[in-house]
């Protein structure tokens, strides 16, 4: 069994920073403490002057997703390898059955695709239709396959969109199972009509995309999803919050004691809607994703959401389509496959624009890139922790290591990079996945198929507070 001793680093957890060594035996962390001695035969990694962090967890990716008539260009091996190059050692991806398709069949299909993964993975399973069969299969997934989160798209009318009836049925079933509901919050009916209106005005280019899904379309769905969850008493997690309006909906609910979690994508924190005004159609189309990039004033609000604890996680929604795929919408922005990448860059971007600017501390960085997602999706301390018994998913983070993000050097399987040219100081020097060095000296050492599915039990302690808090809350006063 291999042994690694990480010497001389500063261990950073969501709670503290301290000088400590980390001893890894096999796939697990064996000891954490000052001046540990290396057993015979141990490999020594010098972390002097560097931080030692829990491996990043990206709770929102879409490797090889079939979507909008094509398929995302990143697969589970190349995507988890690129993730490792950036310090991320676990992903939570999505099983997205088509309407009428068995959730169990879809889960088996995605599990087959994920067998090639280089690092660990899990799935949110989407509920895109409703029947007794769906209800039954949610139970099988929760009880036998370690699925504790079910996804709901409130957008994408005519494809995978849930109406309120499906939301209500699914939320009630999730409550029975002790599962959490995750939500893509855009009013899909509104988007559909606004797209038609914009297109019929002759706006056919990528600039039509943000014009047809303004922030209040996201804010309406965020509030509606939260209120349905409140009425039913189900914990809820809103993915890719991009604007002030959804943040306000989350903040209000959390201040009322409801258990609502919010995610923000690294790209929404640093890229604004000016990208859609690029004269080169291809460049503008590269940034077509939903929710779209917003006017710059939304970014400081999202950072405040992270600083205040109203938003708890960062992700990437890594869903890559190459330029020829984006060109499917050359004459009609509604046909541009929605999605952008970033699984390799999230942690560098968060360090550069978060820690180095002073917006967040190193401990908050760990919470936002790893530990909070582990706690919310009930895989802590197996993941997201540096303590004996935890999986040895660790990053030696060199705060002085610089890199310029570029398609020329990235490991993602896509022909552009939305952060092109961004200079980042602070990067992963060494990434370890369950005790194996998968990235060091700028070189990937991942092994196809070494990744494992992470079992995520229901009834997370985090969510149990939901019911206690609801019970404690004052009954809504009867209108006088
Ligand atoms: O909506 C999502 O999260 C998937 C389909 C990726 N695409 C996107 O534009 N966000
Ligand atoms: Zn989405
Ligand atoms: Zn997504």
Coordinates of C-alpha atoms and ligand atoms in Angstrom, one line a residue:
X1 CA 0.0 0.0 0.0
X2 CA 1.5 3.4 -1.0
X3 CA 2.3 6.0 1.6
X4 CA 2.8 9.7 1.0
X5 CA 3.8 12.3 3.5
X6 CA 3.0 15.9 2.6
X7 CA 5.6 17.9 4.6
X8 CA 5.8 21.6 5.6
X9 CA 2.5 22.9 4.3
X10 CA -0.2 25.0 5.7
X11 CA -3.4 22.9 6.0
X12 CA -6.5 24.9 5.2
X13 CA -10.0 23.7 6.1
X14 CA -13.3 25.5 6.0
X15 CA -12.7 26.3 9.7
X16 CA -8.9 26.9 10.1
X17 CA -5.4 27.4 8.7
X18 CA -2.5 25.7 10.5
X19 CA 1.0 24.4 9.8
X20 CA 0.6 20.7 9.6
X21 CA 1.9 17.6 7.8
X22 CA -0.5 15.1 6.2
X23 CA 0.2 11.4 6.1
X24 CA -1.6 9.4 3.4
X25 CA -1.8 5.6 3.6
X26 CA -3.4 3.9 0.6
X27 CA -6.5 5.9 -0.4
X28 CA -7.1 7.5 3.0
X29 CA -5.7 10.2 5.1
X30 CA -4.0 8.5 8.1
X31 CA -2.8 11.5 10.2
X32 CA -2.7 15.3 10.2
X33 CA -0.3 17.1 12.5
X34 CA 3.0 19.0 13.0
X35 CA 6.3 17.3 12.3
X36 CA 5.0 13.9 11.3
X37 CA 7.8 11.3 10.5
X38 CA 7.7 9.4 7.2
X39 CA 7.4 5.7 7.5
X40 CA 9.9 3.6 5.5
X41 CA 9.3 3.8 1.8
X42 CA 7.0 6.8 2.0
X43 CA 7.1 9.3 -0.8
X44 CA 7.7 12.8 0.6
X45 CA 6.0 15.8 -1.0
X46 CA 7.4 19.1 0.0
X47 CA 4.6 21.6 0.6
X48 CA 6.8 24.3 2.1
X49 CA 5.4 27.7 1.3
X50 CA 2.2 26.1 -0.1
X51 CA -1.3 25.4 1.2
X52 CA -2.7 21.9 1.6
X53 CA -6.4 21.9 0.7
X54 CA -9.2 19.4 0.4
X55 CA -9.7 18.4 -3.3
X56 CA -12.2 20.6 -5.0
X57 CA -15.7 19.4 -5.5
X58 CA -17.6 20.7 -8.5
X59 CA -21.3 20.0 -7.8
X60 CA -22.5 20.9 -11.3
X61 CA -21.0 19.4 -14.5
X62 CA -22.4 17.9 -17.7
X63 CA -19.9 15.5 -19.3
X64 CA -20.9 14.1 -22.7
X65 CA -24.4 15.5 -22.3
X66 CA -26.7 14.9 -25.3
X67 CA -28.4 18.3 -25.6
X68 CA -30.1 20.5 -28.2
X69 CA -29.4 18.0 -31.1
X70 CA -25.8 17.4 -30.3
X71 CA -23.6 16.1 -27.5
X72 CA -21.2 17.9 -25.2
X73 CA -17.6 17.5 -26.4
X74 CA -16.1 16.7 -23.0
X75 CA -16.3 13.1 -21.8
X76 CA -15.9 11.8 -18.3
X77 CA -12.2 10.9 -18.7
X78 CA -11.1 14.1 -20.3
X79 CA -13.3 16.2 -18.1
X80 CA -12.2 14.6 -14.8
X81 CA -8.6 14.8 -15.9
X82 CA -9.0 18.5 -16.7
X83 CA -10.7 18.9 -13.3
X84 CA -7.6 17.4 -11.6
X85 CA -5.3 19.7 -13.4
X86 CA -7.2 22.6 -11.7
X87 CA -7.4 21.0 -8.3
X88 CA -10.9 19.5 -8.5
X89 CA -11.1 15.8 -7.5
X90 CA -14.8 15.1 -7.4
X91 CA -17.7 16.1 -9.7
X92 CA -21.5 15.8 -9.3
X93 CA -22.9 15.4 -12.8
X94 CA -26.5 15.0 -14.0
X95 CA -28.5 12.1 -15.3
X96 CA -31.2 13.7 -17.5
X97 CA -33.9 11.3 -18.7
X98 CA -36.0 12.5 -21.6
X99 CA -39.7 12.9 -20.8
X100 CA -41.2 9.4 -20.6
X101 CA -37.8 7.8 -20.2
X102 CA -37.2 5.5 -17.2
X103 CA -35.0 7.3 -14.6
X104 CA -33.3 3.9 -13.8
X105 CA -32.5 3.3 -17.5
X106 CA -31.0 6.8 -17.8
X107 CA -29.0 6.3 -14.6
X108 CA -27.6 3.1 -16.0
X109 CA -26.6 4.8 -19.2
X110 CA -24.8 7.7 -17.5
X111 CA -23.1 5.3 -15.1
X112 CA -21.8 3.4 -18.2
X113 CA -20.4 6.7 -19.6
X114 CA -18.8 7.6 -16.3
X115 CA -16.9 4.3 -16.0
X116 CA -14.0 6.0 -17.9
X117 CA -13.8 8.8 -15.2
X118 CA -10.3 9.5 -13.8
X119 CA -11.6 10.9 -10.5
X120 CA -14.7 10.3 -8.3
X121 CA -18.2 11.3 -9.4
X122 CA -21.8 11.2 -8.5
X123 CA -25.1 12.2 -10.1
X124 CA -28.1 14.5 -9.5
X125 CA -30.9 12.7 -11.3
X126 CA -33.3 14.9 -13.2
X127 CA -37.1 14.5 -12.9
X128 CA -38.4 15.6 -16.3
X129 CA -41.9 14.1 -16.2
X130 CA -44.2 12.5 -13.7
X131 CA -45.9 9.1 -13.1
X132 CA -46.1 6.4 -10.5
X133 CA -43.1 4.9 -12.2
X134 CA -41.1 8.0 -11.7
X135 CA -42.1 8.1 -8.0
X136 CA -41.1 4.4 -7.6
X137 CA -37.8 4.9 -9.4
X138 CA -36.8 7.9 -7.3
X139 CA -37.2 5.5 -4.4
X140 CA -35.0 2.9 -5.9
X141 CA -32.3 5.5 -6.8
X142 CA -32.4 6.9 -3.3
X143 CA -32.4 3.6 -1.5
X144 CA -30.1 1.5 -3.7
X145 CA -27.9 3.8 -5.7
X146 CA -26.9 6.5 -3.3
X147 CA -28.7 9.4 -5.0
X148 CA -29.9 12.0 -2.6
X149 CA -30.6 14.9 -5.0
X150 CA -33.1 15.2 -7.7
X151 CA -32.8 18.0 -10.4
X152 CA -35.6 20.0 -11.9
X153 CA -35.3 22.3 -15.0
X154 CA -37.9 25.1 -14.9
X155 CA -36.5 26.2 -18.3
X156 CA -36.2 24.4 -21.7
X157 CA -39.9 24.3 -22.6
X158 CA -40.8 21.5 -25.0
X159 CA -37.7 19.5 -23.9
X160 CA -36.9 18.8 -20.2
X161 CA -38.9 21.6 -18.5
X162 CA -41.0 20.7 -15.4
X163 CA -44.3 22.5 -14.9
X164 CA -45.5 23.3 -11.3
X165 CA -47.5 20.0 -11.1
X166 CA -44.3 17.9 -11.8
X167 CA -42.4 20.1 -9.3
X168 CA -45.0 19.5 -6.6
X169 CA -45.2 15.8 -7.1
X170 CA -41.5 15.4 -7.2
X171 CA -40.8 17.6 -4.2
X172 CA -43.4 15.6 -2.1
X173 CA -41.7 12.4 -3.1
X174 CA -38.2 13.8 -2.3
X175 CA -39.6 14.8 1.1
X176 CA -40.6 11.2 1.7
X177 CA -37.2 9.9 0.7
X178 CA -35.2 12.5 2.7
X179 CA -33.7 13.8 -0.5
X180 CA -32.9 17.4 -1.7
X181 CA -34.3 19.1 -4.8
X182 CA -32.0 21.0 -7.0
X183 CA -33.4 23.6 -9.4
X184 CA -32.5 25.4 -12.7
X185 CA -34.6 28.5 -12.1
X186 CA -35.8 30.3 -15.3
X187 CA -39.4 30.6 -16.3
X188 CA -39.4 28.4 -19.4
X189 CA -42.8 29.6 -20.7
X190 CA -41.6 33.2 -20.5
X191 CA -38.3 32.4 -22.1
X192 CA -40.1 30.6 -25.0
X193 CA -42.3 33.6 -25.8
X194 CA -39.6 36.2 -25.3
X195 CA -37.3 34.2 -27.7
X196 CA -40.1 34.2 -30.3
X197 CA -40.6 38.0 -29.8
X198 CA -36.9 38.8 -30.0
X199 CA -36.4 36.6 -33.1
X200 CA -39.4 38.0 -34.9
X201 CA -38.0 41.5 -34.4
X202 CA -35.1 40.2 -36.6
X203 CA -32.6 39.7 -33.8
X204 CA -31.2 36.3 -34.8
X205 CA -27.6 36.5 -33.4
X206 CA -26.2 35.5 -30.0
X207 CA -27.3 38.9 -28.6
X208 CA -30.8 37.6 -28.7
X209 CA -30.0 35.0 -26.1
X210 CA -29.6 37.3 -23.1
X211 CA -32.4 39.6 -24.4
X212 CA -34.8 36.7 -24.2
X213 CA -34.0 35.6 -20.6
X214 CA -33.5 38.7 -18.5
X215 CA -32.7 38.5 -14.8
X216 CA -36.3 38.8 -13.6
X217 CA -37.2 35.6 -15.6
X218 CA -34.7 33.9 -13.3
X219 CA -35.9 35.7 -10.2
X220 CA -39.5 34.7 -10.8
X221 CA -38.6 31.0 -11.1
X222 CA -36.2 31.2 -8.1
X223 CA -38.9 32.6 -5.9
X224 CA -41.6 30.1 -7.2
X225 CA -39.3 27.1 -6.7
X226 CA -38.4 28.2 -3.2
X227 CA -42.0 28.9 -2.2
X228 CA -43.2 25.5 -3.5
X229 CA -40.4 23.9 -1.5
X230 CA -41.5 25.9 1.5
X231 CA -45.1 24.8 1.2
X232 CA -44.0 21.2 1.0
X233 CA -41.2 21.3 3.5
X234 CA -38.4 20.1 1.2
X235 CA -34.8 21.4 1.3
X236 CA -33.9 23.0 -2.0
X237 CA -30.7 23.9 -3.8
X238 CA -30.7 26.5 -6.6
X239 CA -28.0 25.9 -9.2
X240 CA -26.1 28.7 -11.2
X241 CA -27.6 31.8 -9.5
X242 CA -26.5 34.5 -11.9
X243 CA -28.4 37.7 -10.7
X244 CA -29.5 39.9 -7.9
X245 CA -33.1 38.7 -8.3
X246 CA -32.4 35.1 -7.5
X247 CA -30.1 36.1 -4.7
X248 CA -32.9 38.2 -3.2
X249 CA -35.3 35.2 -3.3
X250 CA -32.8 33.0 -1.6
X251 CA -31.8 35.6 1.0
X252 CA -35.4 36.3 2.0
X253 CA -36.2 32.6 2.4
X254 CA -33.1 31.8 4.4
X255 CA -33.8 34.8 6.7
X256 CA -37.2 33.2 7.3
X257 CA -35.5 30.0 8.4
X258 CA -36.1 27.9 5.3
X259 CA -33.3 25.6 4.3
X260 CA -32.4 26.9 0.8
X261 CA -28.9 26.5 -0.7
X262 CA -27.5 28.6 -3.5
X263 CA -24.7 27.9 -6.0
X264 CA -22.9 30.4 -8.2
X265 CA -20.7 29.6 -11.2
X266 CA -17.1 31.0 -11.3
X267 CA -17.8 32.5 -14.7
X268 CA -20.9 34.5 -13.6
X269 CA -18.7 36.2 -11.0
X270 CA -16.1 37.5 -13.5
X271 CA -17.7 37.7 -17.0
X272 CA -20.5 40.1 -17.9
X273 CA -22.9 40.4 -20.8
X274 CA -20.5 42.5 -23.0
X275 CA -19.3 39.2 -24.4
X276 CA -22.6 39.0 -26.5
X277 CA -21.7 42.3 -28.2
X278 CA -18.5 40.9 -29.6
X279 CA -18.4 41.6 -33.4
X280 CA -17.2 38.1 -34.1
X281 CA -20.3 35.9 -34.1
X282 CA -18.4 32.9 -33.0
X283 CA -16.9 34.5 -29.9
X284 CA -20.4 35.8 -28.8
X285 CA -21.8 32.3 -29.4
X286 CA -19.1 30.7 -27.2
X287 CA -20.7 32.5 -24.3
X288 CA -24.3 31.3 -24.9
X289 CA -25.3 29.5 -21.7
X290 CA -28.3 29.6 -19.4
X291 CA -28.7 31.7 -17.3
X292 CA -26.8 34.1 -19.6
X293 CA -24.0 36.4 -18.5
X294 CA -25.5 39.5 -16.9
X295 CA -24.7 43.2 -16.8
X296 CA -21.7 43.9 -14.5
X297 CA -23.7 45.2 -11.6
X298 CA -24.8 41.6 -10.7
X299 CA -21.3 40.5 -9.9
X300 CA -20.7 42.5 -6.7
X301 CA -24.0 41.2 -5.4
X302 CA -23.1 37.6 -6.1
X303 CA -19.7 38.1 -4.3
X304 CA -21.6 39.6 -1.4
X305 CA -23.9 36.5 -1.5
X306 CA -20.8 34.3 -1.1
X307 CA -19.2 36.5 1.6
X308 CA -22.5 36.7 3.6
X309 CA -23.1 32.9 3.5
X310 CA -26.4 33.4 1.5
X311 CA -24.7 31.5 -1.4
X312 CA -22.7 28.4 -0.3
X313 CA -21.0 26.8 -3.3
X314 CA -19.2 27.5 -6.5
X315 CA -19.5 25.3 -9.6
X316 CA -18.9 25.5 -13.3
X317 CA -21.9 23.9 -15.1
X318 CA -19.1 22.5 -17.4
X319 CA -21.0 21.7 -20.6
X320 CA -18.8 22.1 -23.6
X321 CA -19.7 22.6 -27.2
X322 CA -17.1 23.4 -29.8
X323 CA -17.4 26.2 -32.3
X324 CA -18.9 24.1 -35.2
X325 CA -21.5 22.9 -32.7
X326 CA -22.3 26.4 -31.6
X327 CA -22.7 27.2 -35.4
X328 CA -25.8 25.1 -35.4
X329 CA -27.5 28.4 -34.3
X330 CA -25.7 30.6 -36.9
X331 CA -29.1 31.8 -38.3
X332 CA -31.1 31.4 -35.1
X333 CA -29.7 32.0 -31.6
X334 CA -32.4 29.7 -30.2
X335 CA -30.5 26.8 -31.8
X336 CA -27.1 27.6 -30.3
X337 CA -26.3 24.7 -27.9
X338 CA -26.4 26.2 -24.4
X339 CA -23.3 25.6 -22.3
X340 CA -19.7 26.7 -21.4
X341 CA -16.8 25.0 -19.8
X342 CA -14.5 25.8 -16.8
X343 CA -14.0 22.7 -14.7
X344 CA -10.2 23.2 -15.0
X345 CA -10.3 26.9 -14.1
X346 CA -12.8 27.3 -11.3
X347 CA -10.4 27.1 -8.4
X348 CA -7.8 29.4 -10.1
X349 CA -10.5 31.9 -10.9
X350 CA -11.8 31.8 -7.3
X351 CA -8.4 32.2 -5.9
X352 CA -7.4 35.1 -8.2
X353 CA -10.6 37.0 -7.9
X354 CA -11.6 35.9 -4.4
X355 CA -8.6 35.3 -2.1
X356 CA -6.0 37.6 -3.9
X357 CA -8.4 40.5 -3.9
X358 CA -9.3 40.0 -0.3
X359 CA -13.0 39.2 -1.0
X360 CA -12.7 35.8 0.6
X361 CA -10.2 34.1 3.0
X362 CA -8.4 30.9 2.2
X363 CA -10.8 29.1 4.6
X364 CA -13.8 30.5 2.8
X365 CA -12.2 29.5 -0.5
X366 CA -12.1 25.9 0.8
X367 CA -15.7 26.1 2.0
X368 CA -16.9 27.5 -1.4
X369 CA -14.9 25.1 -3.6
X370 CA -15.2 21.9 -1.6
X371 CA -16.5 21.6 2.0
X372 CA -19.9 23.2 1.7
X373 CA -20.8 21.0 -1.3
X374 CA -19.7 18.0 0.6
X375 CA -21.9 18.9 3.6
X376 CA -24.9 19.8 1.5
X377 CA -24.8 16.6 -0.6
X378 CA -24.0 14.5 2.5
X379 CA -20.5 13.2 1.6
X380 CA -18.6 15.0 4.4
X381 CA -16.1 14.2 5.8
X382 CA -15.4 11.4 3.3
X383 CA -15.0 14.3 0.9
X384 CA -14.2 18.0 1.5
X385 CA -12.2 17.4 4.7
X386 CA -8.5 17.0 5.7
X387 CA -8.7 14.6 8.7
X388 CA -7.9 11.0 9.4
X389 CA -10.3 8.6 7.7
X390 CA -11.2 11.0 4.9
X391 CA -10.5 10.1 1.3
X392 CA -7.1 11.3 0.4
X393 CA -8.4 13.9 -2.1
X394 CA -5.9 16.7 -1.6
X395 CA -4.4 19.7 -3.5
X396 CA -1.0 21.2 -2.8
X397 CA -1.9 24.8 -3.7
X398 CA 1.0 27.0 -4.6
X399 CA 0.0 30.7 -4.0
X400 CA 2.9 31.9 -6.2
X401 CA 2.4 29.6 -9.1
X402 CA 1.2 31.6 -12.1
X403 CA -0.6 30.6 -15.2
X404 CA -2.4 32.4 -18.0
X405 CA -5.7 30.6 -18.8
X406 CA -5.8 29.7 -22.5
X407 CA -7.2 27.2 -25.0
X408 CA -3.6 26.7 -26.1
X409 CA -2.7 25.1 -22.7
X410 CA -5.9 23.9 -21.1
X411 CA -6.7 20.2 -20.8
X412 CA -10.5 20.6 -21.6
X413 CA -11.8 19.1 -24.7
X414 CA -13.2 22.2 -26.3
X415 CA -11.8 24.6 -28.9
X416 CA -12.1 27.8 -26.9
X417 CA -11.8 29.0 -23.2
X418 CA -14.2 31.5 -21.8
X419 CA -11.5 32.8 -19.4
X420 CA -9.0 33.2 -22.3
X421 CA -6.0 35.3 -21.3
X422 CA -6.9 35.6 -17.6
X423 CA -3.7 35.6 -15.5
X424 CA -4.0 33.7 -12.3
X425 CA -1.5 33.6 -9.4
X426 CA -2.2 30.7 -7.2
X427 CA -2.7 27.3 -8.8
X428 CA -2.7 23.5 -8.1
X429 CA 0.9 22.3 -7.9
X430 CA 0.0 18.7 -7.0
X431 CA -3.4 17.1 -7.1
X432 CA -4.0 13.8 -5.3
X433 CA -7.1 11.6 -5.9
X434 CA -7.8 8.9 -3.3
X435 CA -4.1 8.7 -2.5
X436 CA -2.8 8.8 -6.1
X437 CA -0.9 11.8 -7.5
X438 CA -2.9 12.7 -10.7
X439 CA -1.3 16.0 -11.4
X440 CA 2.2 17.4 -10.7
X441 CA 4.8 19.5 -12.4
X442 CA 2.3 20.6 -14.9
X443 CA 1.7 17.0 -16.0
X444 CA -1.5 14.9 -15.9
X445 CA -1.0 11.4 -14.5
X446 CA -4.7 10.3 -14.4
X447 CA -5.7 6.8 -15.0
X448 CA -8.8 6.1 -17.2
X449 CA -11.5 4.4 -15.1
X450 CA -9.9 4.9 -11.7
X451 CA -12.7 7.2 -10.6
X452 CA -15.5 5.8 -8.4
X453 CA -19.2 6.6 -8.0
X454 CA -19.7 8.4 -4.6
X455 CA -22.6 7.0 -2.6
X456 CA -24.7 9.9 -1.2
X457 CA -27.2 8.8 1.5
X458 CA -30.4 10.6 2.1
X459 CA -31.5 12.2 5.4
X460 CA -28.5 14.5 5.6
X461 CA -28.1 16.1 9.0
X462 CA -28.0 19.4 7.1
X463 CA -31.5 18.9 5.9
X464 CA -33.0 17.5 9.1
X465 CA -32.7 21.1 10.5
X466 CA -35.2 22.0 7.7
X467 CA -38.0 20.1 9.5
X468 CA -37.1 21.2 13.0
X469 CA -36.9 24.9 11.9
X470 CA -40.2 24.6 10.1
X471 CA -41.8 23.1 13.2
X472 CA -40.4 26.0 15.3
X473 CA -41.4 28.7 12.9
X474 CA -44.4 30.8 13.9
X475 CA -47.5 29.7 11.9
X476 CA -48.4 32.2 9.2
X477 CA -50.6 34.8 10.9
X478 CA -54.2 34.6 9.8
X479 CA -55.0 37.7 7.6
X480 CA -57.0 40.1 9.8
Ligands
LIG1 O1 -28.9 24.3 -18.1 C1 -27.9 23.6 -17.8 O2 -27.4 23.6 -16.7 C2 -27.3 22.7 -18.8 C3 -28.2 22.2 -19.9 C4 -26.0 23.3 -19.4 N1 -26.3 24.4 -20.2 C5 -26.4 25.7 -19.8 O3 -26.5 26.6 -20.6 N2 -26.3 26.0 -18.5
LIG2 ZN1 -29.1 24.7 -15.8
LIG3 ZN1 -26.2 22.5 -15.7

